[in-house]
Amino acid sequence: MASIRGRFIIASAICLLASFSIIPSAITRADDDNNQPPPKHKKESDSLRNRILKVQAGIEADKNKPARSAEFAGPDLSDREKVVQALNRMSFGAAPGEVDAILEKGGWQVWAKEQLDPEKIDDSACDKLVVSRFPWVKIPIQDLQKDYGYERKPEKRKPESNSLHVQLPQCVLLRSAVSKRQFKEVMCDFWRNHFCVDQPRLNEEQTRSWTDADYEEQVIRKHVFGDFKEMLFASARHPAMLEYLDQKLSHKNSWNENYAREVMELHTLGADRGYGNADVQELSKVLTGWTYGPDFQFKFDANDHQPGPKHWLGNTVEEGYSGGEKALYMLATARATSEFISEKLVRYLVNDNPPPALVKRVAAVFRESKGNLPKVYWAILSSPEFMSRDNYRAKFKTPFQFTVSALRSTSAKLENEEDACNRLRRMGEPIYDCPDPTGYRDVAESWMDAGVLTTRWQFAWDLLRGDVKGITVPPEFLAGYKSLKSEEAELKMIEDLVAGDVGDRELTTLKAVAANGDFQRMASIILGSPSFQQR
């Protein structure tokens, strides 16, 4: 078996690298054609193949290139393609039969509007599963500390598998794979990176090992369909963030600038947007005294607050807790914040190169709605750019998105996610363990590395053969292909897993495998292929 696995990994690597090898000539032809009159019509398949080449080549990584490119123009998306686009961006990919189900129900907008009101979606099966597997999701933070906190005596420490350091990532992965509230899970992924905190390594004597679980529930999940300013305030006051960016260490006459810097640069205004080091220092003084008590609830310690007014961003901020509230409110409602957040959201949902006109329109909605996130989301989703062919399958899956989409597309049954989470670590995106407060990037150039992609091929191979511990692909997933002729099975599996076209080299490889009737290997190749990495 080891030799077969090795041959598959090598074959997949050759397939992908070969796909990369044809890129230069394709780009050259496109550049040569720039001086020629554009054709009046292009076949849909040709347009999609160009899109495949474009994404694989990393062209989207060039920030100086406009997001829309005339040489890759094509016909409007069909109704089916619109559903695929919505599922690729508003969910972690289609589950079997989901595209047809949405079409029968009225199309992508009907489904999208339902996803924007997640509380009306019956997700009781997922909720029950999560609570049965991870009962701590309903436990207050004070009790989390008692049950999952650091034990000084080694003999009293819980096994690693029962620690929140291990279980929180599993819970995130399980919800993302099985929840019917897919857009909620997708946006939790976005905000989890935006308001990034991490977990310390096992047995470190720090509170974050249990506060992150509460942070997920009370900051990210609670506010993902609320107002931006409320999520900002919740994050700023939570012990996980107070610890992670050292705000708890910021004292009178000895202030720490970490949180003050990151709340402006990463959470609100963005980098280089009208503030300097003096503003960082003044904001750090404004926020002295922001900490938490023995019950892990936020508190303002007036005795530890830097006295006197502060001069910040051209304003005078009064001393005391009210000064900190005022500063955060100013950040939440600043024009630069509306532009920065809108640009990040458009990049996440539309294109690695956010169309400037769309960003401008979304930022206006952000300001007019005072940061109402559902309205901001809909401004993006209802835009012409969202359903433009230029942006169809134009993004590259992060390791997390790839893993969840592979699980969903195969109807995988999840009983234990620890192995899958460990594999995500090897892919470079461990959950709640980003090494930098920026969070993980979701652009192609960050993940298109052959060494990292090898772990995706291995995951695809192991998933279909039951070698990912705790996760199984049910036999009925492949049963429907066995009654088909090889060419029919090949085309149906491509449509089921990719919902579109694949590259010529992938197609050649699949034809050879389909002729032998090895459906497990066919599915493995498709899941590990360049085409499946697109969304």
mmCIF file of C-alpha atoms in Angstrom, residues 7-274:
data_model
loop_
_atom_site.group_PDB
_atom_site.id
_atom_site.type_symbol
_atom_site.label_atom_id
_atom_site.label_comp_id
_atom_site.label_asym_id
_atom_site.label_seq_id
_atom_site.Cartn_x
_atom_site.Cartn_y
_atom_site.Cartn_z
ATOM 1 C CA ARG A 7 2.947 6.654 -6.695
ATOM 2 C CA PHE A 8 -0.294 8.596 -6.251
ATOM 3 C CA ILE A 9 1.462 11.458 -4.462
ATOM 4 C CA ILE A 10 4.146 11.622 -7.148
ATOM 5 C CA ALA A 11 1.582 11.399 -9.947
ATOM 6 C CA SER A 12 -0.494 14.161 -8.392
ATOM 7 C CA ALA A 13 2.578 16.328 -7.941
ATOM 8 C CA ILE A 14 3.551 15.806 -11.559
ATOM 9 C CA CYS A 15 -0.003 16.612 -12.632
ATOM 10 C CA LEU A 16 -0.047 19.877 -10.701
ATOM 11 C CA LEU A 17 3.476 20.949 -11.563
ATOM 12 C CA ALA A 18 2.835 20.080 -15.188
ATOM 13 C CA SER A 19 -0.202 22.306 -15.051
ATOM 14 C CA PHE A 20 2.041 25.072 -13.775
ATOM 15 C CA SER A 21 4.567 24.403 -16.517
ATOM 16 C CA ILE A 22 2.144 25.368 -19.279
ATOM 17 C CA ILE A 23 1.364 28.721 -17.692
ATOM 18 C CA PRO A 24 4.146 30.860 -19.229
ATOM 19 C CA SER A 25 3.133 30.060 -22.798
ATOM 20 C CA ALA A 26 -0.510 30.687 -21.964
ATOM 21 C CA ILE A 27 0.334 34.071 -20.474
ATOM 22 C CA THR A 28 2.541 34.925 -23.394
ATOM 23 C CA ARG A 29 -0.270 34.179 -25.803
ATOM 24 C CA ALA A 30 -2.618 36.321 -23.771
ATOM 25 C CA ASP A 31 -0.127 39.174 -23.767
ATOM 26 C CA ASP A 32 0.414 38.838 -27.508
ATOM 27 C CA ASP A 33 -3.303 38.964 -28.047
ATOM 28 C CA ASN A 34 -3.629 42.258 -26.177
ATOM 29 C CA ASN A 35 -2.981 44.134 -29.404
ATOM 30 C CA GLN A 36 -5.641 42.178 -31.290
ATOM 31 C CA PRO A 37 -9.353 43.015 -31.352
ATOM 32 C CA PRO A 38 -11.095 40.954 -28.658
ATOM 33 C CA PRO A 39 -13.470 38.282 -29.983
ATOM 34 C CA LYS A 40 -17.137 39.102 -29.731
ATOM 35 C CA HIS A 41 -17.910 35.794 -28.045
ATOM 36 C CA LYS A 42 -15.947 33.171 -26.169
ATOM 37 C CA LYS A 43 -16.961 29.659 -25.377
ATOM 38 C CA GLU A 44 -17.768 29.120 -21.722
ATOM 39 C CA SER A 45 -15.301 26.229 -21.468
ATOM 40 C CA ASP A 46 -12.482 28.339 -22.936
ATOM 41 C CA SER A 47 -13.167 31.107 -20.449
ATOM 42 C CA LEU A 48 -13.092 28.651 -17.564
ATOM 43 C CA ARG A 49 -9.861 27.067 -18.715
ATOM 44 C CA ASN A 50 -8.292 30.515 -18.861
ATOM 45 C CA ARG A 51 -9.549 31.101 -15.328
ATOM 46 C CA ILE A 52 -7.909 27.860 -14.204
ATOM 47 C CA LEU A 53 -4.623 28.949 -15.761
ATOM 48 C CA LYS A 54 -4.941 32.407 -14.307
ATOM 49 C CA VAL A 55 -5.457 31.203 -10.736
ATOM 50 C CA GLN A 56 -2.762 28.540 -10.942
ATOM 51 C CA ALA A 57 -0.292 31.083 -12.278
ATOM 52 C CA GLY A 58 -0.865 33.392 -9.323
ATOM 53 C CA ILE A 59 -1.789 36.294 -11.604
ATOM 54 C CA GLU A 60 -4.364 37.392 -9.032
ATOM 55 C CA ALA A 61 -1.528 38.007 -6.581
ATOM 56 C CA ASP A 62 -0.413 41.090 -8.525
ATOM 57 C CA LYS A 63 -2.005 43.924 -6.582
ATOM 58 C CA ASN A 64 -1.243 46.423 -9.309
ATOM 59 C CA LYS A 65 -3.307 44.566 -11.873
ATOM 60 C CA PRO A 66 -6.994 45.431 -12.216
ATOM 61 C CA ALA A 67 -9.336 42.758 -10.891
ATOM 62 C CA ARG A 68 -11.231 42.588 -14.208
ATOM 63 C CA SER A 69 -9.312 41.617 -17.307
ATOM 64 C CA ALA A 70 -10.832 41.860 -20.776
ATOM 65 C CA GLU A 71 -8.942 38.927 -22.244
ATOM 66 C CA PHE A 72 -10.618 36.600 -19.723
ATOM 67 C CA ALA A 73 -14.137 37.934 -20.308
ATOM 68 C CA GLY A 74 -16.888 35.493 -21.122
ATOM 69 C CA PRO A 75 -20.649 35.041 -21.081
ATOM 70 C CA ASP A 76 -22.728 35.779 -18.024
ATOM 71 C CA LEU A 77 -22.843 32.990 -15.466
ATOM 72 C CA SER A 78 -25.602 30.467 -16.011
ATOM 73 C CA ASP A 79 -28.147 29.865 -13.243
ATOM 74 C CA ARG A 80 -26.252 26.738 -12.250
ATOM 75 C CA GLU A 81 -22.919 28.542 -12.191
ATOM 76 C CA LYS A 82 -24.427 31.243 -9.997
ATOM 77 C CA VAL A 83 -25.402 28.584 -7.473
ATOM 78 C CA VAL A 84 -21.880 27.159 -7.638
ATOM 79 C CA GLN A 85 -20.399 30.633 -7.109
ATOM 80 C CA ALA A 86 -22.655 31.253 -4.121
ATOM 81 C CA LEU A 87 -21.779 27.889 -2.587
ATOM 82 C CA ASN A 88 -18.069 28.427 -3.188
ATOM 83 C CA ARG A 89 -18.043 31.799 -1.416
ATOM 84 C CA MET A 90 -20.937 31.607 1.054
ATOM 85 C CA SER A 91 -20.268 28.035 2.159
ATOM 86 C CA PHE A 92 -17.337 25.654 2.330
ATOM 87 C CA GLY A 93 -18.419 24.062 -0.921
ATOM 88 C CA ALA A 94 -21.388 22.057 -2.085
ATOM 89 C CA ALA A 95 -22.515 18.875 -0.404
ATOM 90 C CA PRO A 96 -23.731 16.122 -2.776
ATOM 91 C CA GLY A 97 -26.933 17.168 -4.505
ATOM 92 C CA GLU A 98 -26.920 20.663 -3.017
ATOM 93 C CA VAL A 99 -26.573 22.536 -6.316
ATOM 94 C CA ASP A 100 -29.671 20.851 -7.754
ATOM 95 C CA ALA A 101 -31.604 21.347 -4.504
ATOM 96 C CA ILE A 102 -30.948 25.101 -4.539
ATOM 97 C CA LEU A 103 -31.927 25.369 -8.203
ATOM 98 C CA GLU A 104 -35.189 23.560 -7.501
ATOM 99 C CA LYS A 105 -35.890 25.855 -4.554
ATOM 100 C CA GLY A 106 -35.634 29.005 -6.658
ATOM 101 C CA GLY A 107 -31.965 29.747 -7.251
ATOM 102 C CA TRP A 108 -28.994 31.199 -5.452
ATOM 103 C CA GLN A 109 -30.601 34.392 -4.141
ATOM 104 C CA VAL A 110 -33.341 32.471 -2.326
ATOM 105 C CA TRP A 111 -30.681 30.351 -0.623
ATOM 106 C CA ALA A 112 -28.414 33.344 0.045
ATOM 107 C CA LYS A 113 -31.131 35.341 1.785
ATOM 108 C CA GLU A 114 -31.889 32.369 4.000
ATOM 109 C CA GLN A 115 -28.214 32.154 4.918
ATOM 110 C CA LEU A 116 -28.227 35.833 5.898
ATOM 111 C CA ASP A 117 -30.809 35.021 8.588
ATOM 112 C CA PRO A 118 -29.173 31.949 10.139
ATOM 113 C CA GLU A 119 -31.328 31.785 13.256
ATOM 114 C CA LYS A 120 -34.309 30.845 11.065
ATOM 115 C CA ILE A 121 -32.423 27.851 9.638
ATOM 116 C CA ASP A 122 -33.088 24.626 11.518
ATOM 117 C CA ASP A 123 -29.609 23.527 12.549
ATOM 118 C CA SER A 124 -30.703 21.520 15.570
ATOM 119 C CA ALA A 125 -28.917 18.359 14.396
ATOM 120 C CA CYS A 126 -25.586 20.214 14.299
ATOM 121 C CA ASP A 127 -26.263 21.952 17.615
ATOM 122 C CA LYS A 128 -27.050 18.662 19.365
ATOM 123 C CA LEU A 129 -23.973 17.004 17.915
ATOM 124 C CA VAL A 130 -21.715 19.855 19.006
ATOM 125 C CA VAL A 131 -23.083 19.946 22.563
ATOM 126 C CA SER A 132 -22.836 16.162 22.911
ATOM 127 C CA ARG A 133 -19.231 16.170 21.736
ATOM 128 C CA PHE A 134 -18.135 19.466 23.285
ATOM 129 C CA PRO A 135 -20.353 20.320 26.277
ATOM 130 C CA TRP A 136 -18.099 23.222 27.215
ATOM 131 C CA VAL A 137 -19.709 25.369 24.473
ATOM 132 C CA LYS A 138 -22.521 26.011 26.985
ATOM 133 C CA ILE A 139 -20.312 26.471 30.048
ATOM 134 C CA PRO A 140 -19.639 30.007 31.442
ATOM 135 C CA ILE A 141 -16.044 31.126 31.376
ATOM 136 C CA GLN A 142 -15.692 30.926 35.171
ATOM 137 C CA ASP A 143 -16.565 27.233 35.127
ATOM 138 C CA LEU A 144 -14.355 26.627 32.097
ATOM 139 C CA GLN A 145 -11.416 27.701 34.214
ATOM 140 C CA LYS A 146 -12.377 25.219 36.930
ATOM 141 C CA ASP A 147 -12.820 22.302 34.549
ATOM 142 C CA TYR A 148 -10.183 23.034 31.907
ATOM 143 C CA GLY A 149 -7.709 25.410 33.535
ATOM 144 C CA TYR A 150 -4.024 24.799 34.065
ATOM 145 C CA GLU A 151 -3.174 22.404 36.865
ATOM 146 C CA ARG A 152 0.085 23.008 38.682
ATOM 147 C CA LYS A 153 0.321 19.360 39.701
ATOM 148 C CA PRO A 154 0.985 17.126 36.685
ATOM 149 C CA GLU A 155 -0.971 14.224 38.156
ATOM 150 C CA LYS A 156 -4.152 16.348 38.162
ATOM 151 C CA ARG A 157 -3.869 17.541 34.590
ATOM 152 C CA LYS A 158 -6.392 16.246 32.077
ATOM 153 C CA PRO A 159 -5.189 14.131 29.152
ATOM 154 C CA GLU A 160 -4.217 16.262 26.183
ATOM 155 C CA SER A 161 -7.137 14.930 24.139
ATOM 156 C CA ASN A 162 -9.541 16.396 26.724
ATOM 157 C CA SER A 163 -7.907 19.819 26.757
ATOM 158 C CA LEU A 164 -9.502 22.808 25.077
ATOM 159 C CA HIS A 165 -6.251 23.277 23.196
ATOM 160 C CA VAL A 166 -7.156 20.098 21.305
ATOM 161 C CA GLN A 167 -10.941 20.253 21.433
ATOM 162 C CA LEU A 168 -11.581 23.860 20.347
ATOM 163 C CA PRO A 169 -10.061 23.363 16.861
ATOM 164 C CA GLN A 170 -12.040 20.118 16.521
ATOM 165 C CA CYS A 171 -15.252 21.939 17.393
ATOM 166 C CA VAL A 172 -14.544 24.656 14.815
ATOM 167 C CA LEU A 173 -13.877 22.045 12.124
ATOM 168 C CA LEU A 174 -16.972 19.991 12.979
ATOM 169 C CA ARG A 175 -19.311 22.979 12.856
ATOM 170 C CA SER A 176 -17.852 24.191 9.580
ATOM 171 C CA ALA A 177 -18.367 20.800 7.954
ATOM 172 C CA VAL A 178 -21.857 19.851 9.151
ATOM 173 C CA SER A 179 -23.722 23.085 9.891
ATOM 174 C CA LYS A 180 -26.585 24.107 7.613
ATOM 175 C CA ARG A 181 -25.780 27.703 8.535
ATOM 176 C CA GLN A 182 -22.865 27.690 6.152
ATOM 177 C CA PHE A 183 -22.531 31.424 5.606
ATOM 178 C CA LYS A 184 -22.324 31.922 9.360
ATOM 179 C CA GLU A 185 -19.455 29.444 9.518
ATOM 180 C CA VAL A 186 -17.723 31.102 6.553
ATOM 181 C CA MET A 187 -17.942 34.525 8.166
ATOM 182 C CA CYS A 188 -16.815 33.150 11.519
ATOM 183 C CA ASP A 189 -13.700 32.011 9.661
ATOM 184 C CA PHE A 190 -13.225 35.568 8.381
ATOM 185 C CA TRP A 191 -13.681 37.287 11.738
ATOM 186 C CA ARG A 192 -11.670 34.624 13.587
ATOM 187 C CA ASN A 193 -8.714 35.767 11.504
ATOM 188 C CA HIS A 194 -9.562 39.453 11.690
ATOM 189 C CA PHE A 195 -9.805 39.529 15.504
ATOM 190 C CA CYS A 196 -7.105 36.906 15.844
ATOM 191 C CA VAL A 197 -6.109 35.353 19.147
ATOM 192 C CA ASP A 198 -4.231 32.110 19.604
ATOM 193 C CA GLN A 199 -3.977 29.377 22.181
ATOM 194 C CA PRO A 200 -0.785 28.874 24.179
ATOM 195 C CA ARG A 201 0.885 25.516 23.993
ATOM 196 C CA LEU A 202 -0.289 22.808 26.324
ATOM 197 C CA ASN A 203 0.533 23.203 30.026
ATOM 198 C CA GLU A 204 1.493 26.866 29.762
ATOM 199 C CA GLU A 205 0.272 28.695 32.823
ATOM 200 C CA GLN A 206 -1.842 31.258 30.985
ATOM 201 C CA THR A 207 -5.567 31.870 30.924
ATOM 202 C CA ARG A 208 -5.924 31.738 27.136
ATOM 203 C CA SER A 209 -5.950 27.953 27.167
ATOM 204 C CA TRP A 210 -9.584 28.129 28.261
ATOM 205 C CA THR A 211 -10.618 31.696 27.496
ATOM 206 C CA ASP A 212 -10.299 31.148 23.728
ATOM 207 C CA ALA A 213 -13.235 28.741 23.818
ATOM 208 C CA ASP A 214 -15.368 31.448 25.397
ATOM 209 C CA TYR A 215 -13.958 34.000 22.932
ATOM 210 C CA GLU A 216 -15.178 31.854 20.031
ATOM 211 C CA GLU A 217 -18.687 31.714 21.492
ATOM 212 C CA GLN A 218 -19.100 35.204 22.947
ATOM 213 C CA VAL A 219 -17.066 37.369 20.565
ATOM 214 C CA ILE A 220 -16.971 35.717 17.155
ATOM 215 C CA ARG A 221 -20.131 33.626 16.918
ATOM 216 C CA LYS A 222 -22.321 35.977 18.948
ATOM 217 C CA HIS A 223 -21.588 39.060 16.830
ATOM 218 C CA VAL A 224 -20.968 37.698 13.324
ATOM 219 C CA PHE A 225 -24.417 38.925 12.221
ATOM 220 C CA GLY A 226 -24.496 41.978 14.459
ATOM 221 C CA ASP A 227 -22.790 45.375 14.345
ATOM 222 C CA PHE A 228 -19.059 45.758 13.811
ATOM 223 C CA LYS A 229 -18.647 48.095 16.767
ATOM 224 C CA GLU A 230 -20.223 45.528 19.105
ATOM 225 C CA MET A 231 -17.774 42.852 17.966
ATOM 226 C CA LEU A 232 -14.904 45.305 18.379
ATOM 227 C CA PHE A 233 -15.977 46.155 21.929
ATOM 228 C CA ALA A 234 -16.528 42.488 22.819
ATOM 229 C CA SER A 235 -13.071 41.619 21.519
ATOM 230 C CA ALA A 236 -11.365 44.509 23.302
ATOM 231 C CA ARG A 237 -12.900 43.556 26.657
ATOM 232 C CA HIS A 238 -12.451 39.795 26.498
ATOM 233 C CA PRO A 239 -9.703 38.176 28.617
ATOM 234 C CA ALA A 240 -8.439 36.204 25.596
ATOM 235 C CA MET A 241 -7.597 39.423 23.736
ATOM 236 C CA LEU A 242 -6.488 41.255 26.888
ATOM 237 C CA GLU A 243 -3.947 38.464 27.373
ATOM 238 C CA TYR A 244 -2.998 37.852 23.745
ATOM 239 C CA LEU A 245 -2.006 41.436 22.903
ATOM 240 C CA ASP A 246 -0.687 42.190 26.395
ATOM 241 C CA GLN A 247 -3.284 44.803 27.324
ATOM 242 C CA LYS A 248 -3.436 43.184 30.755
ATOM 243 C CA LEU A 249 0.233 44.160 31.138
ATOM 244 C CA SER A 250 -0.411 47.827 30.355
ATOM 245 C CA HIS A 251 -0.270 49.843 33.571
ATOM 246 C CA LYS A 252 -0.115 53.408 34.750
ATOM 247 C CA ASN A 253 3.346 54.857 33.997
ATOM 248 C CA SER A 254 4.248 51.551 32.329
ATOM 249 C CA TRP A 255 1.901 51.189 29.409
ATOM 250 C CA ASN A 256 2.146 48.444 26.794
ATOM 251 C CA GLU A 257 1.554 49.501 23.189
ATOM 252 C CA ASN A 258 0.755 46.124 21.608
ATOM 253 C CA TYR A 259 -3.038 46.243 21.691
ATOM 254 C CA ALA A 260 -3.209 49.957 20.944
ATOM 255 C CA ARG A 261 -1.117 49.435 17.818
ATOM 256 C CA GLU A 262 -2.958 46.350 16.566
ATOM 257 C CA VAL A 263 -6.459 47.637 17.233
ATOM 258 C CA MET A 264 -5.717 50.499 14.842
ATOM 259 C CA GLU A 265 -3.551 48.665 12.302
ATOM 260 C CA LEU A 266 -5.304 45.277 12.169
ATOM 261 C CA HIS A 267 -8.794 45.675 13.618
ATOM 262 C CA THR A 268 -10.015 49.076 12.424
ATOM 263 C CA LEU A 269 -8.139 51.759 10.447
ATOM 264 C CA GLY A 270 -5.570 49.603 8.666
ATOM 265 C CA ALA A 271 -1.867 50.269 8.279
ATOM 266 C CA ASP A 272 -0.539 53.719 7.378
ATOM 267 C CA ARG A 273 -3.903 55.472 7.538
ATOM 268 C CA GLY A 274 -3.300 58.804 9.194
#
